[in-house]
Short mmCIF file of C-alpha atoms in Angstrom, two decimals:
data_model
loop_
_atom_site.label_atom_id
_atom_site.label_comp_id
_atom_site.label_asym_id
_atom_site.label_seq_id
_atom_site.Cartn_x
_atom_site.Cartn_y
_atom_site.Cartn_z
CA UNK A 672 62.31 76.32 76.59
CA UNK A 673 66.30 76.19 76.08
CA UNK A 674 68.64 74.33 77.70
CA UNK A 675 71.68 77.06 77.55
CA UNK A 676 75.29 76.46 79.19
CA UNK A 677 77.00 79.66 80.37
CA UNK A 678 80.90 79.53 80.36
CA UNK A 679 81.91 82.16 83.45
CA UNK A 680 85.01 83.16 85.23
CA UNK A 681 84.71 84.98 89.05
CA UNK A 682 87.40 86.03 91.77
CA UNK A 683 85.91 84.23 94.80
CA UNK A 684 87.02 86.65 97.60
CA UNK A 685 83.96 88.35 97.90
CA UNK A 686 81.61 85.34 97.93
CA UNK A 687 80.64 82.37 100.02
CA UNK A 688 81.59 80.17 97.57
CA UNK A 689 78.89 79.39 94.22
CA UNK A 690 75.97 77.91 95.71
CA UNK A 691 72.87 79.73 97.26
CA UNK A 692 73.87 80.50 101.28
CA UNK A 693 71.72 81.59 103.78
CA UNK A 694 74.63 83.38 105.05
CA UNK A 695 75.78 85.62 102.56
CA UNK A 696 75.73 86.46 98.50
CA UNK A 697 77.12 83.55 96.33
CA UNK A 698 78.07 83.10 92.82
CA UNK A 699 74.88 80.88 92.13
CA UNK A 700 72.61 83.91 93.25
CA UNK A 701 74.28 86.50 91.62
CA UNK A 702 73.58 84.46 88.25
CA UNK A 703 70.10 83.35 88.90
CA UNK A 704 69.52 87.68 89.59
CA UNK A 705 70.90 88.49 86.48
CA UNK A 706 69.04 86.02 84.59
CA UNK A 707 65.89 87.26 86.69
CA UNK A 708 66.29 91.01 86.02
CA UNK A 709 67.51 90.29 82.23
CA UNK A 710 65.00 87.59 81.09
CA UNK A 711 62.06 88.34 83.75
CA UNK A 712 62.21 84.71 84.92
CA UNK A 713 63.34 82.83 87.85
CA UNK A 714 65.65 80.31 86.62
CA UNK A 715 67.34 77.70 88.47
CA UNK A 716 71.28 77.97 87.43
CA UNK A 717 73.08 74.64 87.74
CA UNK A 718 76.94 74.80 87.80
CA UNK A 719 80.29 72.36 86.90
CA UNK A 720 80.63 72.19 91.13
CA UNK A 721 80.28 73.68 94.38
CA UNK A 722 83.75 76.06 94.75
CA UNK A 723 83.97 77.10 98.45
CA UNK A 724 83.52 80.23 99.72
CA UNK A 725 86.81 82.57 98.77
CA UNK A 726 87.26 79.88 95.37
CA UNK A 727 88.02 81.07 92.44
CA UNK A 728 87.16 80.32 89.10
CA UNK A 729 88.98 80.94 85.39
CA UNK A 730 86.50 78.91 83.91
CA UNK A 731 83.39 77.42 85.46
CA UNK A 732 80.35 76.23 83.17
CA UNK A 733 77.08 76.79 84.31
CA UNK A 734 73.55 75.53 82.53
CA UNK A 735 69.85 76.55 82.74
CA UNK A 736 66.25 76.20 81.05
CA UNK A 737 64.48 79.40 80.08
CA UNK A 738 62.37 81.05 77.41
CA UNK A 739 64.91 82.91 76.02
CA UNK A 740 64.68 85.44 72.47
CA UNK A 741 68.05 87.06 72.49
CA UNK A 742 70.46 85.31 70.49
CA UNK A 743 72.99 83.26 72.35
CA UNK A 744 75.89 84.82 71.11
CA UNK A 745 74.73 88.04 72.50
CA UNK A 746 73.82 86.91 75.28
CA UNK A 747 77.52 87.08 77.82
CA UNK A 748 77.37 90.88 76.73
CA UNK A 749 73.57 91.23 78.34
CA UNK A 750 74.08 89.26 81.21
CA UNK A 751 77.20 90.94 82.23
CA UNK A 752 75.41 94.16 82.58
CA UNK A 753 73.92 92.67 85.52
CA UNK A 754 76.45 91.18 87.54
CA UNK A 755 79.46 92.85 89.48
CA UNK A 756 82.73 93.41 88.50
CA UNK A 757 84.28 90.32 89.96
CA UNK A 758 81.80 88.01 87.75
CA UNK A 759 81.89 87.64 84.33
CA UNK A 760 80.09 85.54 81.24
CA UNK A 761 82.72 84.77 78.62
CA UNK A 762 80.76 82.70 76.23
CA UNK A 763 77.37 81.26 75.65
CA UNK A 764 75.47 78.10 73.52
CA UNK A 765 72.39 76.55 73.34
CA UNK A 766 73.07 72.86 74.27
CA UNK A 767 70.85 69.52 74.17
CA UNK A 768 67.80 69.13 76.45
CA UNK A 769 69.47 66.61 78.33
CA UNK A 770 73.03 68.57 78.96
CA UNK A 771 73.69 69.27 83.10
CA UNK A 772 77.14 71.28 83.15
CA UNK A 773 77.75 68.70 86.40
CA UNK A 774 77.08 65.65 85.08
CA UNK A 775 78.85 66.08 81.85
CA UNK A 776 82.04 67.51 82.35
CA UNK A 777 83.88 64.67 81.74
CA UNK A 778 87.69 65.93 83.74
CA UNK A 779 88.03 69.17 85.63
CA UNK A 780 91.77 70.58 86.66
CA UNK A 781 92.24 72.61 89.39
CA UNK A 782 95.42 74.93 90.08
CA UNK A 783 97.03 75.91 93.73
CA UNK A 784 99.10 78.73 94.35
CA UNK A 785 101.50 79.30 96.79
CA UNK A 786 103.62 82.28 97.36
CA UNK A 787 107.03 81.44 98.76
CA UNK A 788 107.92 84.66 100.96
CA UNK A 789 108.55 85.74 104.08
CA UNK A 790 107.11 88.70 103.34
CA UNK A 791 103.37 89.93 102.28
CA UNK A 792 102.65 91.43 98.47
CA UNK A 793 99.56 92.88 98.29
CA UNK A 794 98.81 91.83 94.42
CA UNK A 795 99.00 88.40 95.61
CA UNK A 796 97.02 88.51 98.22
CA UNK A 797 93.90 87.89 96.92
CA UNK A 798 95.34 84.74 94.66
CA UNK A 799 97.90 82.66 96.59
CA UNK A 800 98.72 81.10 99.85
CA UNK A 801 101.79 83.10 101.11
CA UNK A 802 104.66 80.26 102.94
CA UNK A 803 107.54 81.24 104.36
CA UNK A 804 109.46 78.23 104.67
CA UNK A 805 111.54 76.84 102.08
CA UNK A 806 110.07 74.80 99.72
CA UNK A 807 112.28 72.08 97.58
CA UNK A 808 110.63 72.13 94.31
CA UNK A 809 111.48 69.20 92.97
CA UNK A 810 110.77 66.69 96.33
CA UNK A 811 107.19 68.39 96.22
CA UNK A 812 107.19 67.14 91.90
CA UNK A 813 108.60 63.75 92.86
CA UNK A 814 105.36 63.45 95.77
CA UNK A 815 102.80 64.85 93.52
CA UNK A 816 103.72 62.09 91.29
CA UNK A 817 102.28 59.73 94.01
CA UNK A 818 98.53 61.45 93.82
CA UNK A 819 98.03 60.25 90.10
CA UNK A 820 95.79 57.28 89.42
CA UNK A 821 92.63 55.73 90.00
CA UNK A 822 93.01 55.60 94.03
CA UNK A 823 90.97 55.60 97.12
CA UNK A 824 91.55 59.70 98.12
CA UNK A 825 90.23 59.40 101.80
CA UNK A 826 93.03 60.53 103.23
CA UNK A 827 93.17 63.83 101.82
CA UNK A 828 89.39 64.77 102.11
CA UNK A 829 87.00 66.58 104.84
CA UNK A 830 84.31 65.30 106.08
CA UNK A 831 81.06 67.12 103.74
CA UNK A 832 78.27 66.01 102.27
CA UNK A 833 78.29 61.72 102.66
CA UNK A 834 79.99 59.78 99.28
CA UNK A 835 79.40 56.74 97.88
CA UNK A 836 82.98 56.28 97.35
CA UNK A 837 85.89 58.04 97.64
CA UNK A 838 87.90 56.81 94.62
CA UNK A 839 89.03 59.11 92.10
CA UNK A 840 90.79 58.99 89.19
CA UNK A 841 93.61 61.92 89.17
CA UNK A 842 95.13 62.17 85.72
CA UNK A 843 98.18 64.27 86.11
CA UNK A 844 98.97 66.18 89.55
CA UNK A 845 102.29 68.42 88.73
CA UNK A 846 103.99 71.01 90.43
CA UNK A 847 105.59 73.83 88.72
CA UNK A 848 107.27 77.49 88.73
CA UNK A 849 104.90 80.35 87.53
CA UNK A 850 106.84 83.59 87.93
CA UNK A 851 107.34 84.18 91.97
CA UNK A 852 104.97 81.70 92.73
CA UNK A 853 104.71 77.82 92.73
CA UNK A 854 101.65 76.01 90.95
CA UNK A 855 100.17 73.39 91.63
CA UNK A 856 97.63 71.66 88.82
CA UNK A 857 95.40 68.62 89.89
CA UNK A 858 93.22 66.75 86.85
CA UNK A 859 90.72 64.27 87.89
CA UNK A 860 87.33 62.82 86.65
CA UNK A 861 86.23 63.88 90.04
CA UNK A 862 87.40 65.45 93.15
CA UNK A 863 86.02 64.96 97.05
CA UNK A 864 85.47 67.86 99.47
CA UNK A 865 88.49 70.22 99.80
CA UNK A 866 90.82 67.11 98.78
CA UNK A 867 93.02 69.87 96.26
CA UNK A 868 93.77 71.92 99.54
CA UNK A 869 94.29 68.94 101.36
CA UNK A 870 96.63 67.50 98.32
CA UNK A 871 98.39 71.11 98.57
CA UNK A 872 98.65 71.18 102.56
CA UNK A 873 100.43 67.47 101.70
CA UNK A 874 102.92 68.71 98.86
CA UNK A 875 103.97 71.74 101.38
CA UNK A 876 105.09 69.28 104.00
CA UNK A 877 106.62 66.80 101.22
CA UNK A 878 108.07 70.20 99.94
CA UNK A 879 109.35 71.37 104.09
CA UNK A 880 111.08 67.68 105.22
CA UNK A 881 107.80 66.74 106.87
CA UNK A 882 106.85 63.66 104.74
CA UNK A 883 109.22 61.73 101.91
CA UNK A 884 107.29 61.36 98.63
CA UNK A 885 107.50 57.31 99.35
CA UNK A 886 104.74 58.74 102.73
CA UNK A 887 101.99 60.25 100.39
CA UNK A 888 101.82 56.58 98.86
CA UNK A 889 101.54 55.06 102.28
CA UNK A 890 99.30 57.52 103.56
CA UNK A 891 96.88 57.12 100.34
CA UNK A 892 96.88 53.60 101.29
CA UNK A 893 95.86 53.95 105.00
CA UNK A 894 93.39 56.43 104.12
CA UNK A 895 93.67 58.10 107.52
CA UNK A 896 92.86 62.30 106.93
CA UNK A 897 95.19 63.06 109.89
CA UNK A 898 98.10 61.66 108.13
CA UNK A 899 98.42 63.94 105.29
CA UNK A 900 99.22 67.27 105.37
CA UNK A 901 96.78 70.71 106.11
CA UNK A 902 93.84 71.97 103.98
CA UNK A 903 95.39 75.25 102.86
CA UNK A 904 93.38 77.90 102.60
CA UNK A 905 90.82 78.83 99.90
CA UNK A 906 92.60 82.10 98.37
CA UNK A 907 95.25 80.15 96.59
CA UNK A 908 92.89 77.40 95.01
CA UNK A 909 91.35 78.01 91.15
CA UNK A 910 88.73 75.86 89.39
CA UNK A 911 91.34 76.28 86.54
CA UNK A 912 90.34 73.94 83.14
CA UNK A 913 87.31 71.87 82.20
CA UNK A 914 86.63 69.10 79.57
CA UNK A 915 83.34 68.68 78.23
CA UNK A 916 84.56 65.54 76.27
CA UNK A 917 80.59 64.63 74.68
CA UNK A 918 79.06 67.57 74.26
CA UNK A 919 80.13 69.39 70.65
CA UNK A 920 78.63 72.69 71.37
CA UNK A 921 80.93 73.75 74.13
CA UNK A 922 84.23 72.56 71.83
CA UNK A 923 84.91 76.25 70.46
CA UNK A 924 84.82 77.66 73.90
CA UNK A 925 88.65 75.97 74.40
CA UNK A 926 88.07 75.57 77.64
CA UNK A 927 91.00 73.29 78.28
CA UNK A 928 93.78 75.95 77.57
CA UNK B 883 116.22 110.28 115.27
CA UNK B 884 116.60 108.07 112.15
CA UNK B 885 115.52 108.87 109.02
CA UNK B 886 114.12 105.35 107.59
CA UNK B 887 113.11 104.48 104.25
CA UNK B 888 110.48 102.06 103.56
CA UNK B 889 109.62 100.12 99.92
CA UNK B 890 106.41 98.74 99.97
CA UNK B 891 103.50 98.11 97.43
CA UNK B 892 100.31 98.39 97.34
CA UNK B 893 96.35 97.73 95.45
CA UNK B 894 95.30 101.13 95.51
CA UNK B 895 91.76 99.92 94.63
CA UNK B 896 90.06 100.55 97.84
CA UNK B 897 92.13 104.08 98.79
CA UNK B 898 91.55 107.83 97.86
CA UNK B 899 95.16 107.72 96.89
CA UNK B 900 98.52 108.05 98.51
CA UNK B 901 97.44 111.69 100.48
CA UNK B 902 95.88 111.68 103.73
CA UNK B 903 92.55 112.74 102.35
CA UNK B 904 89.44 114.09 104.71
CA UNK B 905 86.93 112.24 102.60
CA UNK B 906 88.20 108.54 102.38
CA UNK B 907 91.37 106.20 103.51
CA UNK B 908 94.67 107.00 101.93
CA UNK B 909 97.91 104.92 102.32
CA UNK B 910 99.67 107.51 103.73
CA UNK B 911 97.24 107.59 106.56
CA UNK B 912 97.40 103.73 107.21
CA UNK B 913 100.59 103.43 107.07
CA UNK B 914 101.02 106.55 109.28
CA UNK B 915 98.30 104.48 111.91
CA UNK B 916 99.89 101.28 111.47
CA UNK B 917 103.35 103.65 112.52
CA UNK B 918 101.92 105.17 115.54
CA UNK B 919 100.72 101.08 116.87
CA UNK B 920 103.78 100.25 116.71
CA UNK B 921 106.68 102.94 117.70
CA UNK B 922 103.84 105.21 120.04
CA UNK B 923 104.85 108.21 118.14
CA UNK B 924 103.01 110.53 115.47
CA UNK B 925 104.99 110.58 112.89
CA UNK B 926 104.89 112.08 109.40
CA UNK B 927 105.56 110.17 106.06
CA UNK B 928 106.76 111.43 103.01
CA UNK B 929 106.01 109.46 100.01
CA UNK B 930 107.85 109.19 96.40
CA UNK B 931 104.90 110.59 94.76
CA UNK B 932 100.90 111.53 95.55
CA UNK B 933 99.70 108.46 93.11
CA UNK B 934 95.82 109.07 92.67
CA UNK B 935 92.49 107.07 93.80
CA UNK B 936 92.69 103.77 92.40
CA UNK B 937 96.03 103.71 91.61
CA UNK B 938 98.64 100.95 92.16
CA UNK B 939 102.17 100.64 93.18
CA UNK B 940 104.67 97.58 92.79
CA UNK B 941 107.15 99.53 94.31
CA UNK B 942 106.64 102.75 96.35
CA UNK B 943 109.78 104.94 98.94
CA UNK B 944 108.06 106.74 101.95
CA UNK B 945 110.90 107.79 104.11
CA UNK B 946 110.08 109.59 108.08
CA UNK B 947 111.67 110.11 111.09
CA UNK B 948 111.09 108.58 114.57
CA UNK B 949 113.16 106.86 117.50
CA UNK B 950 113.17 103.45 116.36
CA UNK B 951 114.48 100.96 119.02
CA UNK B 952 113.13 98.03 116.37
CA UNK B 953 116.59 96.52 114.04
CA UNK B 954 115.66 98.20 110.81
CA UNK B 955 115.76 95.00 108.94
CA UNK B 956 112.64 93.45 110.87
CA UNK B 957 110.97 96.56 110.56
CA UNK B 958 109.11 95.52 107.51
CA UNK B 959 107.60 92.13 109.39
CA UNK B 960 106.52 94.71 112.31
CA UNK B 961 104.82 97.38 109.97
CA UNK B 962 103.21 95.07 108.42
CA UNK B 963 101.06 93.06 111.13
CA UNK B 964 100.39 96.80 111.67
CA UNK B 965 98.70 96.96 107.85
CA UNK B 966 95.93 95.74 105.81
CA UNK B 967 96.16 92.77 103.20
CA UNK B 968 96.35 95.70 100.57
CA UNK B 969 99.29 97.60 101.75
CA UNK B 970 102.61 95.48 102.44
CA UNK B 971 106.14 96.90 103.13
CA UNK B 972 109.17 94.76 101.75
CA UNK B 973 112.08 96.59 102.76
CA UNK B 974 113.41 99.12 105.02
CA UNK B 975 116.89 101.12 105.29
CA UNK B 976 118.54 103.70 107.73
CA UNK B 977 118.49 106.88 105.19
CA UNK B 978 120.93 109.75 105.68
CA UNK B 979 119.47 112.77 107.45
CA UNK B 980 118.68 114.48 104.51
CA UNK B 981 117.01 111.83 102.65
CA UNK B 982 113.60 112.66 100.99
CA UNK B 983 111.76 110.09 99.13
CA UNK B 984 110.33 112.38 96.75
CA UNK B 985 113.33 114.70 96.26
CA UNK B 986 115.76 112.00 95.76
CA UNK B 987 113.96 109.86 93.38
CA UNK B 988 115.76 110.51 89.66
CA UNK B 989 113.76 108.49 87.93
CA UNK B 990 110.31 107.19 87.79
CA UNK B 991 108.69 104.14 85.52
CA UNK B 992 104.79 103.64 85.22
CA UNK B 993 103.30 100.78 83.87
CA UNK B 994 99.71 100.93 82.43
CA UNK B 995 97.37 97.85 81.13
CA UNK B 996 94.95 97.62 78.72
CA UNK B 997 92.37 94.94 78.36
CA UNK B 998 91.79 94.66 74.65
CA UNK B 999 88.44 92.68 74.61
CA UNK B 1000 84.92 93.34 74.21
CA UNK B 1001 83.96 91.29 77.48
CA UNK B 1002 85.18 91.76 81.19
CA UNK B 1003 87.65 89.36 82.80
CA UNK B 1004 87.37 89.22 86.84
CA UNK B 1005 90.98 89.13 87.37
CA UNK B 1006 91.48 92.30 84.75
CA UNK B 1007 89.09 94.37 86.19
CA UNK B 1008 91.46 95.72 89.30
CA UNK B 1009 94.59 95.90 87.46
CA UNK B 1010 93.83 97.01 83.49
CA UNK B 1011 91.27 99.14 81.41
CA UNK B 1012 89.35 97.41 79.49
CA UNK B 1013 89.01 98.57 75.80
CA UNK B 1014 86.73 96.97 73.04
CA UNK B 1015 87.86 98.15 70.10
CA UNK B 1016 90.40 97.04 67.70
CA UNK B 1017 94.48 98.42 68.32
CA UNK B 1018 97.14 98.42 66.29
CA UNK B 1019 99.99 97.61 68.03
CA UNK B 1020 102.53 98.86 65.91
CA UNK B 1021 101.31 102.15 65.99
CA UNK B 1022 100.93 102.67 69.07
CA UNK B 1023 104.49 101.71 69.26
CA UNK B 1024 104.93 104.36 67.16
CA UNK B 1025 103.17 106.70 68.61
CA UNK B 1026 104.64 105.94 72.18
CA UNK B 1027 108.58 107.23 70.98
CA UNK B 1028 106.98 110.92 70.41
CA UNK B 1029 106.23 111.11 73.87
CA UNK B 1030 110.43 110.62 74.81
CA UNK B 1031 112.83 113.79 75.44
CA UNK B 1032 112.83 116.87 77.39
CA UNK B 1033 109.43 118.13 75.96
CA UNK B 1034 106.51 120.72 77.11
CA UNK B 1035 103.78 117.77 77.89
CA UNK B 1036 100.99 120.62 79.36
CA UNK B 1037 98.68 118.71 76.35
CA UNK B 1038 98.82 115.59 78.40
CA UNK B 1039 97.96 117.10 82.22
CA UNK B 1040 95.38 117.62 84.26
CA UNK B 1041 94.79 120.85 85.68
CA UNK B 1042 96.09 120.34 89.36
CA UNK B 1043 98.45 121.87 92.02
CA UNK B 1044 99.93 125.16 89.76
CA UNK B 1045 103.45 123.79 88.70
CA UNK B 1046 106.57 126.02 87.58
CA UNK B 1047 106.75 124.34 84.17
CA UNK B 1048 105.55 121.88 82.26
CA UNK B 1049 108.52 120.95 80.92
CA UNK B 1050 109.53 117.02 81.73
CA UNK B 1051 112.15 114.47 80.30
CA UNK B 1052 110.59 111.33 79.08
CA UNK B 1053 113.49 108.17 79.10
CA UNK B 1054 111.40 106.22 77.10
CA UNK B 1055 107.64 105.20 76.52
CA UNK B 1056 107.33 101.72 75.67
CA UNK B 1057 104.19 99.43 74.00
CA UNK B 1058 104.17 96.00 74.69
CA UNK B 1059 101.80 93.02 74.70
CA UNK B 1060 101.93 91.51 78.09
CA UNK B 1061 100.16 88.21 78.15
CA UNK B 1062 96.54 89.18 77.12
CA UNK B 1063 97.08 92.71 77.52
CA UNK B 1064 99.14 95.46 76.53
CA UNK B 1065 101.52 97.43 78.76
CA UNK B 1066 102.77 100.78 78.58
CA UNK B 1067 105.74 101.63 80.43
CA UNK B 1068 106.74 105.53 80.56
CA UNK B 1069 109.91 106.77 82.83
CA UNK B 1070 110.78 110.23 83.28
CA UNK B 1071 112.30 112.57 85.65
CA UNK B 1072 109.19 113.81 86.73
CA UNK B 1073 105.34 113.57 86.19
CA UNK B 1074 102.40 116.44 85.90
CA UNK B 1075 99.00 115.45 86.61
CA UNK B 1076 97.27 112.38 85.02
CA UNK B 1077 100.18 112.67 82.06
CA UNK B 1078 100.72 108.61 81.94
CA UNK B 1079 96.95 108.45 81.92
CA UNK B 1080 96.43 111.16 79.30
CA UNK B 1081 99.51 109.73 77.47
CA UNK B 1082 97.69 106.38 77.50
CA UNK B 1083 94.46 107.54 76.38
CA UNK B 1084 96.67 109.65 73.52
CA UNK B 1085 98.02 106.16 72.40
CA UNK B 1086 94.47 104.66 72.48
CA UNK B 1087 93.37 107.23 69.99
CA UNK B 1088 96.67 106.20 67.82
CA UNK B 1089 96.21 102.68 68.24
CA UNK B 1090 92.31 102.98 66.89
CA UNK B 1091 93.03 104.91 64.08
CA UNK B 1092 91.62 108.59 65.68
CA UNK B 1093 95.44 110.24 65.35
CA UNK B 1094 98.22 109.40 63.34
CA UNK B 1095 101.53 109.10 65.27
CA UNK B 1096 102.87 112.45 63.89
CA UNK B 1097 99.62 113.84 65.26
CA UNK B 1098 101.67 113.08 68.62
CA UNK B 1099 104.29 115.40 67.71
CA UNK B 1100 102.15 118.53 67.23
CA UNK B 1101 99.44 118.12 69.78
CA UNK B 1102 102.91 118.00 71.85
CA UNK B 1103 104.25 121.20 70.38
CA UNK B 1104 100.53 123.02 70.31
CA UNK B 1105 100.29 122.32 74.06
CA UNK B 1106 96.70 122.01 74.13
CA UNK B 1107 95.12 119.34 76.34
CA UNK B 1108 91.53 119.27 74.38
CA UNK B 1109 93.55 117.86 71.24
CA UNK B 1110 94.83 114.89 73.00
CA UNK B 1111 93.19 111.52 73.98
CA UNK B 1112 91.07 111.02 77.10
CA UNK B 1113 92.59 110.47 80.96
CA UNK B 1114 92.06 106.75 81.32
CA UNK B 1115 90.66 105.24 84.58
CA UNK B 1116 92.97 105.06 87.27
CA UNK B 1117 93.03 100.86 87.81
CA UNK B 1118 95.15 100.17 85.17
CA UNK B 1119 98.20 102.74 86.48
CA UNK B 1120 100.72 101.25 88.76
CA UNK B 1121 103.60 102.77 89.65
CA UNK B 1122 106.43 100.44 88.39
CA UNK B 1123 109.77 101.27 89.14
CA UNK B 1124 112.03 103.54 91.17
CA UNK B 1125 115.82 104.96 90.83
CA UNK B 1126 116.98 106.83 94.08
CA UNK B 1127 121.02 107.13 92.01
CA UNK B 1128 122.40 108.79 94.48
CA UNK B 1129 121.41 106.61 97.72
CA UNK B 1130 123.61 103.78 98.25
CA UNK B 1131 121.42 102.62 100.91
CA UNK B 1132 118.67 102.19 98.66
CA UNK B 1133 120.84 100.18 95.88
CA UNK B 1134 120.57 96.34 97.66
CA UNK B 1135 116.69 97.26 97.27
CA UNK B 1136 116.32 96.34 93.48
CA UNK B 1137 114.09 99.35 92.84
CA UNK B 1138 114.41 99.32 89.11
CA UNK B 1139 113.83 95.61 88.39
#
């Protein structure tokens, strides 16, 4: 039996999000039938996090135990056969027994994209949250400032599955120009339910004239949700860069770049 | 009656092409629909050029005629609530009478990707062709300024609708790496059938080392379509850019950037 991480990458749109749904196919299932139809075993695929349905993913680690004789390295090329266009198995290593791609990613980032138009385009439709407002760039830089830090993040989470705490550590939060759209990357050891939308929904009204970048610090403080700004929607929102700071065999994979 | 000119874009991924086509949905005919909601008339529109299944345009001129009560300049907000997340309009213009998208374009510039990996990427698999074998930029570079002048280029069509002549002047034929992938841009005064993708799939086999780039010259001059490279799949062809030089009303537009 090997323990065996999977590094992946998906476009969201089609799926309810990556784990196992009553309600329609996810990227969990989709994995677990490759693995079925390709090794002839049902294996139980654990994953970096729960991405929402319509999340996307440029890197996402996934692990699971199997019996498994083709060689690892050759093993992205096999599974790939199996899964749809929209999924796809970039890399692949055995790992210690004890390795859960969860528990041991050490700092995740996550990147927002927002179109600034008035106007649809259809190639970014699929990737970004179209606003047609204007949007000062560098009042939404000076309030993302205010998310970084080891804080209590209530304020800017839904309610989900119950937390022990809702402290985070966010390690950079920064706003920037990518082409015609505006980016926004979130680092933290941890993140609560749909609190990168939430952070977004905040930086648009920082960005608008809603809030002042001194607000996000207050509202942190109170910890009140309805305070901060909207959870934008999922289209815009990428599981973007992992760490895996203690575990050597993922290192090559550069997932941080 | 006005004649009106519309730019818009679209993924051409889920269409049978620009044409109103019996056995699938074509652009033409949504747009046409999405026309008919919203100004109550059947009306006809001409398009720049009949771009195939799959295909993609950044920038696209359909011009028709209609009573139009609507200020042209909102017209593009009102077509589009009228059209699907893949289709968008971004500009519209009161045309002289004797305006025709296709017959008034000069020039045309299309862009196609290629993927150069051995394993899929999600976000690729709409927009580029994937190929896993090893290119050589620099001669496909090379390769690429064979293709420009006013040549016969019948070894690089499609059989299709019978043409005149195959004679067409190439501006220029470009190679360049675009992020991960490489782009090849090709602008002439006209297009035959599949050429960029043939041209493309010419450049592949000069790139891996199947035909030298002076093989370009005389497959060219021998006008035989069985001694060029293959037609590459549609998704990584996007119609790029547009030059309507003798429309003023079309110059604010920024066709050709």
């Amino acid at each position: 039996m090997k323990n065996i991480a999977l590094v992946l990458s998906y476009d969201g749109t089609n799926y309810n999000g990556w784990q196992v749904q009553k309600n329609g196919p996810s990227i969990q299932q989709s994995i677990e039938t490759a693995l079925f139809r390709l090794l002839g075993q049902q294996v139980r695929v654990s994953g970096v996090g729960r991405t929402d349905a319509g999340v996307h993913a440029r890197r996402y680690v996934a692990n699971f135990r199997a019996e498994c004789t083709i060689p690892v390295n050759r093993l992205p090329y096999a599974v790939n056969s199996f899964l749809p266009e929209d999924i796809a198995v970039s890399a692949a290593a055995a790992v210690p027994d004890g390795f859960d791609a969860r528990f041991d990613c050490t700092k995740k980032e996550y990147a927002y994209y927002i179109y600034p138009s008035a106007l649809r385009d259809p190639f970014h439709a699929r990737y970004a949250y179209r606003y047609n407002f204007p949007l000062d760039l560098k009042r939404m830089q000076e309030g993302a400032a205010r998310f970084v830090g080891r804080q209590d993040f209530a304020a800017v989470r839904s309610q989900g599955t119950p937390v022990k705490s809702t402290v985070r550590t966010v390690f950079w939060c920064e706003v920037e120009p990518a082409d015609e759209l505006i980016c926004i990357r979130v680092c933290g050891d941890g993140f609560l339910y749909n609190m990168v939308r939430a952070i977004a929904g905040t930086l648009i009204y920082v960005g608008g004239g809603k809030l002042t970048p001194d607000d996000i610090s207050s509202i942190l403080r109170a910890g009140k949700r309805g305070q901060a700004g909207p959870t934008l929607p999922a289209c815009g929102l990428f599981l973007n860069r992992l760490w895996y700071d203690h575990t050597p065999a993922l290192a090559s994979f550069r997932l941080d770049v």
